[in-house]
Tab-separated table of C-alpha atoms in Angstrom:
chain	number	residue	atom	x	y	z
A	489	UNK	CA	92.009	39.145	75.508
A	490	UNK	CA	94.287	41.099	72.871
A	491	UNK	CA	93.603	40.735	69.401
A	492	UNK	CA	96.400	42.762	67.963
A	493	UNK	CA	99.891	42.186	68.808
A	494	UNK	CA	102.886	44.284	68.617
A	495	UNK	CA	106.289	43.425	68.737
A	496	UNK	CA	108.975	44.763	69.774
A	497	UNK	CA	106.854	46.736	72.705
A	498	UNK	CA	110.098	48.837	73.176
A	499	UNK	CA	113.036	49.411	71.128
A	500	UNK	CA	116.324	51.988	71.386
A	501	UNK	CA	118.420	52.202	68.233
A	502	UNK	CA	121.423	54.376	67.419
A	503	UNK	CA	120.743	56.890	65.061
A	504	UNK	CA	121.213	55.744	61.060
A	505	UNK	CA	120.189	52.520	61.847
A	506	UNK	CA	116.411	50.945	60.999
A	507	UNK	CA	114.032	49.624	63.028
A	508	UNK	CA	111.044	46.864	62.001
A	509	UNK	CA	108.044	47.435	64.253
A	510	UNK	CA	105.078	43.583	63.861
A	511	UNK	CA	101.677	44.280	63.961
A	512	UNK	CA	99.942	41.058	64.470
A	513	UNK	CA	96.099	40.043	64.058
A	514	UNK	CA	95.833	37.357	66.346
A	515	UNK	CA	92.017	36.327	65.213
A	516	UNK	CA	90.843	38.214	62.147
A	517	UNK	CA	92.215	38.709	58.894
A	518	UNK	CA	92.413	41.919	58.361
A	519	UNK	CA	92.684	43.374	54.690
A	520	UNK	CA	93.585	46.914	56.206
A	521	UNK	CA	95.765	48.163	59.137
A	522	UNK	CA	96.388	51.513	60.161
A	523	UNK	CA	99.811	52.545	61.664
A	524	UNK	CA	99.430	55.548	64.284
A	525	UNK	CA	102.355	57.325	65.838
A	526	UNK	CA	101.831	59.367	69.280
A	527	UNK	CA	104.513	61.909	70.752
A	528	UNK	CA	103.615	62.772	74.671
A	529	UNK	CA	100.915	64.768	75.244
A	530	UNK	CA	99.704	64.521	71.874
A	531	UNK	CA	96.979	63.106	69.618
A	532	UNK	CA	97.202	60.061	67.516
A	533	UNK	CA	98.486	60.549	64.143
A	534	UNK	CA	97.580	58.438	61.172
A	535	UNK	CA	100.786	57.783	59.110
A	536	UNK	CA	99.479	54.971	56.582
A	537	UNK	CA	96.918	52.953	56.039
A	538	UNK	CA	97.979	49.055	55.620
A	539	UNK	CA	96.504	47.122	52.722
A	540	UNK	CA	96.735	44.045	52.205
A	541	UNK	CA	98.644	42.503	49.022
A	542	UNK	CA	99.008	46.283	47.996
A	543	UNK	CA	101.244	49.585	48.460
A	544	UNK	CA	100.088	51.656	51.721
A	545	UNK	CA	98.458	54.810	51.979
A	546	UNK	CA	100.477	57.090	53.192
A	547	UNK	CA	99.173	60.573	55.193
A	548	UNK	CA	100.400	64.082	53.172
A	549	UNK	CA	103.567	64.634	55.401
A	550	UNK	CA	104.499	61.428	56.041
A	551	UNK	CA	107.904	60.240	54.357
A	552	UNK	CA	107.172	56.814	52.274
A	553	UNK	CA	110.651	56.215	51.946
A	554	UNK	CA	111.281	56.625	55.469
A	555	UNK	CA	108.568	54.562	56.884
A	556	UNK	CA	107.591	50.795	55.076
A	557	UNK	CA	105.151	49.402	55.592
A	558	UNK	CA	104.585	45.922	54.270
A	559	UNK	CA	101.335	43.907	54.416
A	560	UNK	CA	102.471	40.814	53.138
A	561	UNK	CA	99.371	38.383	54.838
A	562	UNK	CA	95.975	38.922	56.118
A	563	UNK	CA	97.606	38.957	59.992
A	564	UNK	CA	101.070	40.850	59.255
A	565	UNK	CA	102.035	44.439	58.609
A	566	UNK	CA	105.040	45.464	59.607
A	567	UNK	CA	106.403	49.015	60.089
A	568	UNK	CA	110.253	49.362	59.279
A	569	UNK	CA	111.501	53.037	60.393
A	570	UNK	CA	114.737	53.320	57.964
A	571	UNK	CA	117.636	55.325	59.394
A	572	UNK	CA	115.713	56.683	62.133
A	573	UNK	CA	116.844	59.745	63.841
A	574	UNK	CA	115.952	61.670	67.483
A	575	UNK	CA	113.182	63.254	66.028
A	576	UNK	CA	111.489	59.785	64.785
A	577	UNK	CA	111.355	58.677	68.766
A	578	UNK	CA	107.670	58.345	69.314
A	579	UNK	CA	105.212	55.878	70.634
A	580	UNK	CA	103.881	53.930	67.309
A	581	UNK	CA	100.784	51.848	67.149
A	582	UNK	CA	98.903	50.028	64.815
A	583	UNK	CA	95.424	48.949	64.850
A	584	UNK	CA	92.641	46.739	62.952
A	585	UNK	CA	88.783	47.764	62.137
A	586	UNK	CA	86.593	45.549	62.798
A	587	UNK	CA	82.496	45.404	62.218
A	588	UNK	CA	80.643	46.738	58.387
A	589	UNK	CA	79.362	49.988	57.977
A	590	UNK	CA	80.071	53.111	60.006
A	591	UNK	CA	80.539	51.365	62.967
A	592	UNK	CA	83.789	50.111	63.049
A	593	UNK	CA	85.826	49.510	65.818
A	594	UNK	CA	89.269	49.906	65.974
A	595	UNK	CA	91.817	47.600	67.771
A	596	UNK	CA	94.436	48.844	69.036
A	597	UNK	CA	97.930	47.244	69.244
A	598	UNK	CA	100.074	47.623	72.708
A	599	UNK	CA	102.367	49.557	70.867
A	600	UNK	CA	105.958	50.269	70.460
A	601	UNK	CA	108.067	53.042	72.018
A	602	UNK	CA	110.981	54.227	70.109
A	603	UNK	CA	113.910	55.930	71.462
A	604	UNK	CA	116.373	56.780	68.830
A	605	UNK	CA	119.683	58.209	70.669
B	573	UNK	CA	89.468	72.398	58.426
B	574	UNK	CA	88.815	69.053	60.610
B	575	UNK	CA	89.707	69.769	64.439
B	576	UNK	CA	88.753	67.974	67.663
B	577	UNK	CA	88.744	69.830	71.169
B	578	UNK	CA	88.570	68.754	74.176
B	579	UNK	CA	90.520	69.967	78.065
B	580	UNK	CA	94.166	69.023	78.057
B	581	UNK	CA	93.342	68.146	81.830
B	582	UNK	CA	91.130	67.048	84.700
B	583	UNK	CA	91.064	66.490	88.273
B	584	UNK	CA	88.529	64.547	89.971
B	585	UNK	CA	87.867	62.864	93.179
B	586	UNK	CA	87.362	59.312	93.955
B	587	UNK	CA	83.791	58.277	94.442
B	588	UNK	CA	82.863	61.790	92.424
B	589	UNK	CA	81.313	62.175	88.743
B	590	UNK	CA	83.465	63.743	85.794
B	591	UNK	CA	82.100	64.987	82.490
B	592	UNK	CA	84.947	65.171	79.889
B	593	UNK	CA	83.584	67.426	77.127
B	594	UNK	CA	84.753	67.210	72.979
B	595	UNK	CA	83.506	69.599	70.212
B	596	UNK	CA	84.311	68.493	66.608
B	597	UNK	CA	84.681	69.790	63.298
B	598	UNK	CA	84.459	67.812	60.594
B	599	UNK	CA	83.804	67.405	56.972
B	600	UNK	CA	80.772	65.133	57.052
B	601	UNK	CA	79.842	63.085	60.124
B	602	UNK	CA	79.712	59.404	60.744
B	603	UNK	CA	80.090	59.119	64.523
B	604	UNK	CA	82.049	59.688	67.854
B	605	UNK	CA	84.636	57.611	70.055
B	606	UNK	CA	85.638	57.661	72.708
B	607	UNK	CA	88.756	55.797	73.676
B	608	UNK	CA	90.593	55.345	77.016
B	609	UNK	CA	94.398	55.249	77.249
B	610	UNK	CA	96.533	54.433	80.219
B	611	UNK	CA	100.072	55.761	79.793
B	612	UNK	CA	102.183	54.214	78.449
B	613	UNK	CA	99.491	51.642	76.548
B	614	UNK	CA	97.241	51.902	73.190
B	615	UNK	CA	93.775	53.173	73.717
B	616	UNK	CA	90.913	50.721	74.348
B	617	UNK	CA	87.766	51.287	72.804
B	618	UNK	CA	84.654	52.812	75.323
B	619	UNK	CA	81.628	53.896	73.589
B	620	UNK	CA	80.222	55.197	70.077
B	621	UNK	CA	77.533	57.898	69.544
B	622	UNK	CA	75.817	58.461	65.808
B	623	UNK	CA	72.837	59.564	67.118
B	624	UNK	CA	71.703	62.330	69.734
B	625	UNK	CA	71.741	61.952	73.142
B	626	UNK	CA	72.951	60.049	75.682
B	627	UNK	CA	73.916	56.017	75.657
B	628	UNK	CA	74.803	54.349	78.943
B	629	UNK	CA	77.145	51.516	79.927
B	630	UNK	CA	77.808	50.707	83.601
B	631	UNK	CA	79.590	53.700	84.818
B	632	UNK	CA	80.146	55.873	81.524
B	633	UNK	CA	78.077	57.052	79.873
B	634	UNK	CA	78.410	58.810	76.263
B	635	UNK	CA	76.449	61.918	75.172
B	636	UNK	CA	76.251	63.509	71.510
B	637	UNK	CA	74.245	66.591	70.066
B	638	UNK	CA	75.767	66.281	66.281
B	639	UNK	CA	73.664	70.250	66.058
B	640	UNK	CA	76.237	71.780	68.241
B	641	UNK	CA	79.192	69.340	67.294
B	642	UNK	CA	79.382	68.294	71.169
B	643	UNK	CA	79.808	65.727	72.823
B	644	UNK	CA	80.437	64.474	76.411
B	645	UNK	CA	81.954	61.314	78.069
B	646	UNK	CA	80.320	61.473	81.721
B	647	UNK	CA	82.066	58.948	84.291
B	648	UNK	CA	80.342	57.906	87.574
B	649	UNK	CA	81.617	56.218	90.948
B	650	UNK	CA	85.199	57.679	89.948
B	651	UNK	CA	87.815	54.779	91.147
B	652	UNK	CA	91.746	55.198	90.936
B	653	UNK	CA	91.999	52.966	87.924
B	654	UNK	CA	89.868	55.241	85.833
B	655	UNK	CA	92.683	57.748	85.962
B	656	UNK	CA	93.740	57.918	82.230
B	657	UNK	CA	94.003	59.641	78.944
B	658	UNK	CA	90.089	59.635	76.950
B	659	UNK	CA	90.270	60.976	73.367
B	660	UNK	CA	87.674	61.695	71.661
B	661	UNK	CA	87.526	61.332	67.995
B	662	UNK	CA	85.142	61.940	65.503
B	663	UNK	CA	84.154	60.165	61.764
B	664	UNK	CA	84.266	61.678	58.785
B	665	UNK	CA	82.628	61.208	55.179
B	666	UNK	CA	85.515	59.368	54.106
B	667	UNK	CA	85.106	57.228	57.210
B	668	UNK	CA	88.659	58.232	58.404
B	669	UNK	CA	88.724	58.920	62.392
B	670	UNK	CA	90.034	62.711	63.317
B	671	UNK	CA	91.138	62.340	66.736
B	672	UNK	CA	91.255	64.764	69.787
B	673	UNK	CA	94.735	65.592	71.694
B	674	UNK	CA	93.254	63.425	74.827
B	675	UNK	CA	91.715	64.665	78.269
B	676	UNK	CA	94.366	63.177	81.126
B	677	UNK	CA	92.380	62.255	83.914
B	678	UNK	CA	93.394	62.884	87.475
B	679	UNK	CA	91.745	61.059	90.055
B	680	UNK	CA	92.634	61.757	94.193
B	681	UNK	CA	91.621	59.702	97.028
């Protein structure tokens, strides 16, 4: 079954306005997240890693100020895209690691797609 | 720089065998994914490789020569379901994943 949740799984704003994108761990407490986002046809892009109790680590390129992120509990990080614009619709996911060492899975989320008009 | 390649595309048959190939360039190595998408969904985790050659696991198998920075994602006994995205993606020193653009999958009756 899943272990990471996402909600909303689909949102479409009006540009200016922000959006807050849940990443749930349903049975793990994970101390780091990682938020993704994916335009069509494209690769996954790490935007910020998710710790726990602390700021995020954000990717070079990737507005701070534009995209919280908040990791207020071992099973929460949310994702808040502040006055989102055309060019911010994209499909955004999150994800946990699981396992020590080099091996470590990652979990994905169902994601959200975002539509900004 | 890091970079992942692999086909933007693939057509197979039902029934057939695919091999989805990935080269990677990274700064330092600590193993390769693969990862199946379906559209619209997050990717689901298939295999890892950190050692050469070739692991198995019911239909797909994985395959990695970390000389030549190559590695393969064979599928067997193609059915219509398998038709997907597969990234591959690769593990650097700092333990960060670089991931491919995806191979999309085509599979015909």
């Amino acid at each position: 079954g899943a272990v990471v949740s996402q909600h909303p799984s689909w949102v479409i704003c009006k540009s200016g306005t922000s959006v807050k994108i849940e990443c749930r761990s349903l049975d793990f407490q994970a101390t780091t997240m990682f938020w993704y986002r994916q335009f069509p046809k494209q690769s996954l892009m790490l935007m910020a890693t998710s710790n726990e109790g602390s700021k995020a680590t954000y990717e070079q390129g990737v507005e701070k100020d534009k995209f919280l992120i908040n990791h207020a509990s071992l099973t929460l990080s949310t994702l808040t895209v502040t006055s989102a614009h055309p060019e911010d619709s994209s499909f955004y996911i999150c994800s946990e690691e699981r396992g020590q060492g080099p091996y470590n899975e990652q979990f994905f989320g169902p994601g959200t797609r975002l539509t900004v008009l | 720089g890091q970079n992942i390649d692999q086909p933007t595309e693939m057509t197979a048959t039902e029934g057939a065998i695919v091999q989805i190939n990935c080269t990677y360039q990274t700064s330092g190595f600590n193993g390769l994914f693969w990862y199946q998408q379906h559209a619209g969904e997050a990717p689901t985790f298939l295999s890892y490789n950190v050692l050469d050659g070739l692991e198995e696991k019911g239909r797909f198998s994985s395959f990695l020569s970390r000389s030549k920075g190559y590695s393969y994602l064979l599928l067997k006994e193609l059915q219509m379901k398998d038709s997907a995205s597969y990234l591959c993606a690769a593990m650097d020193s700092n333990y960060q994943l670089i991931w491919g653009a995806g191979t999309k999958l085509i599979i015909k009756p």
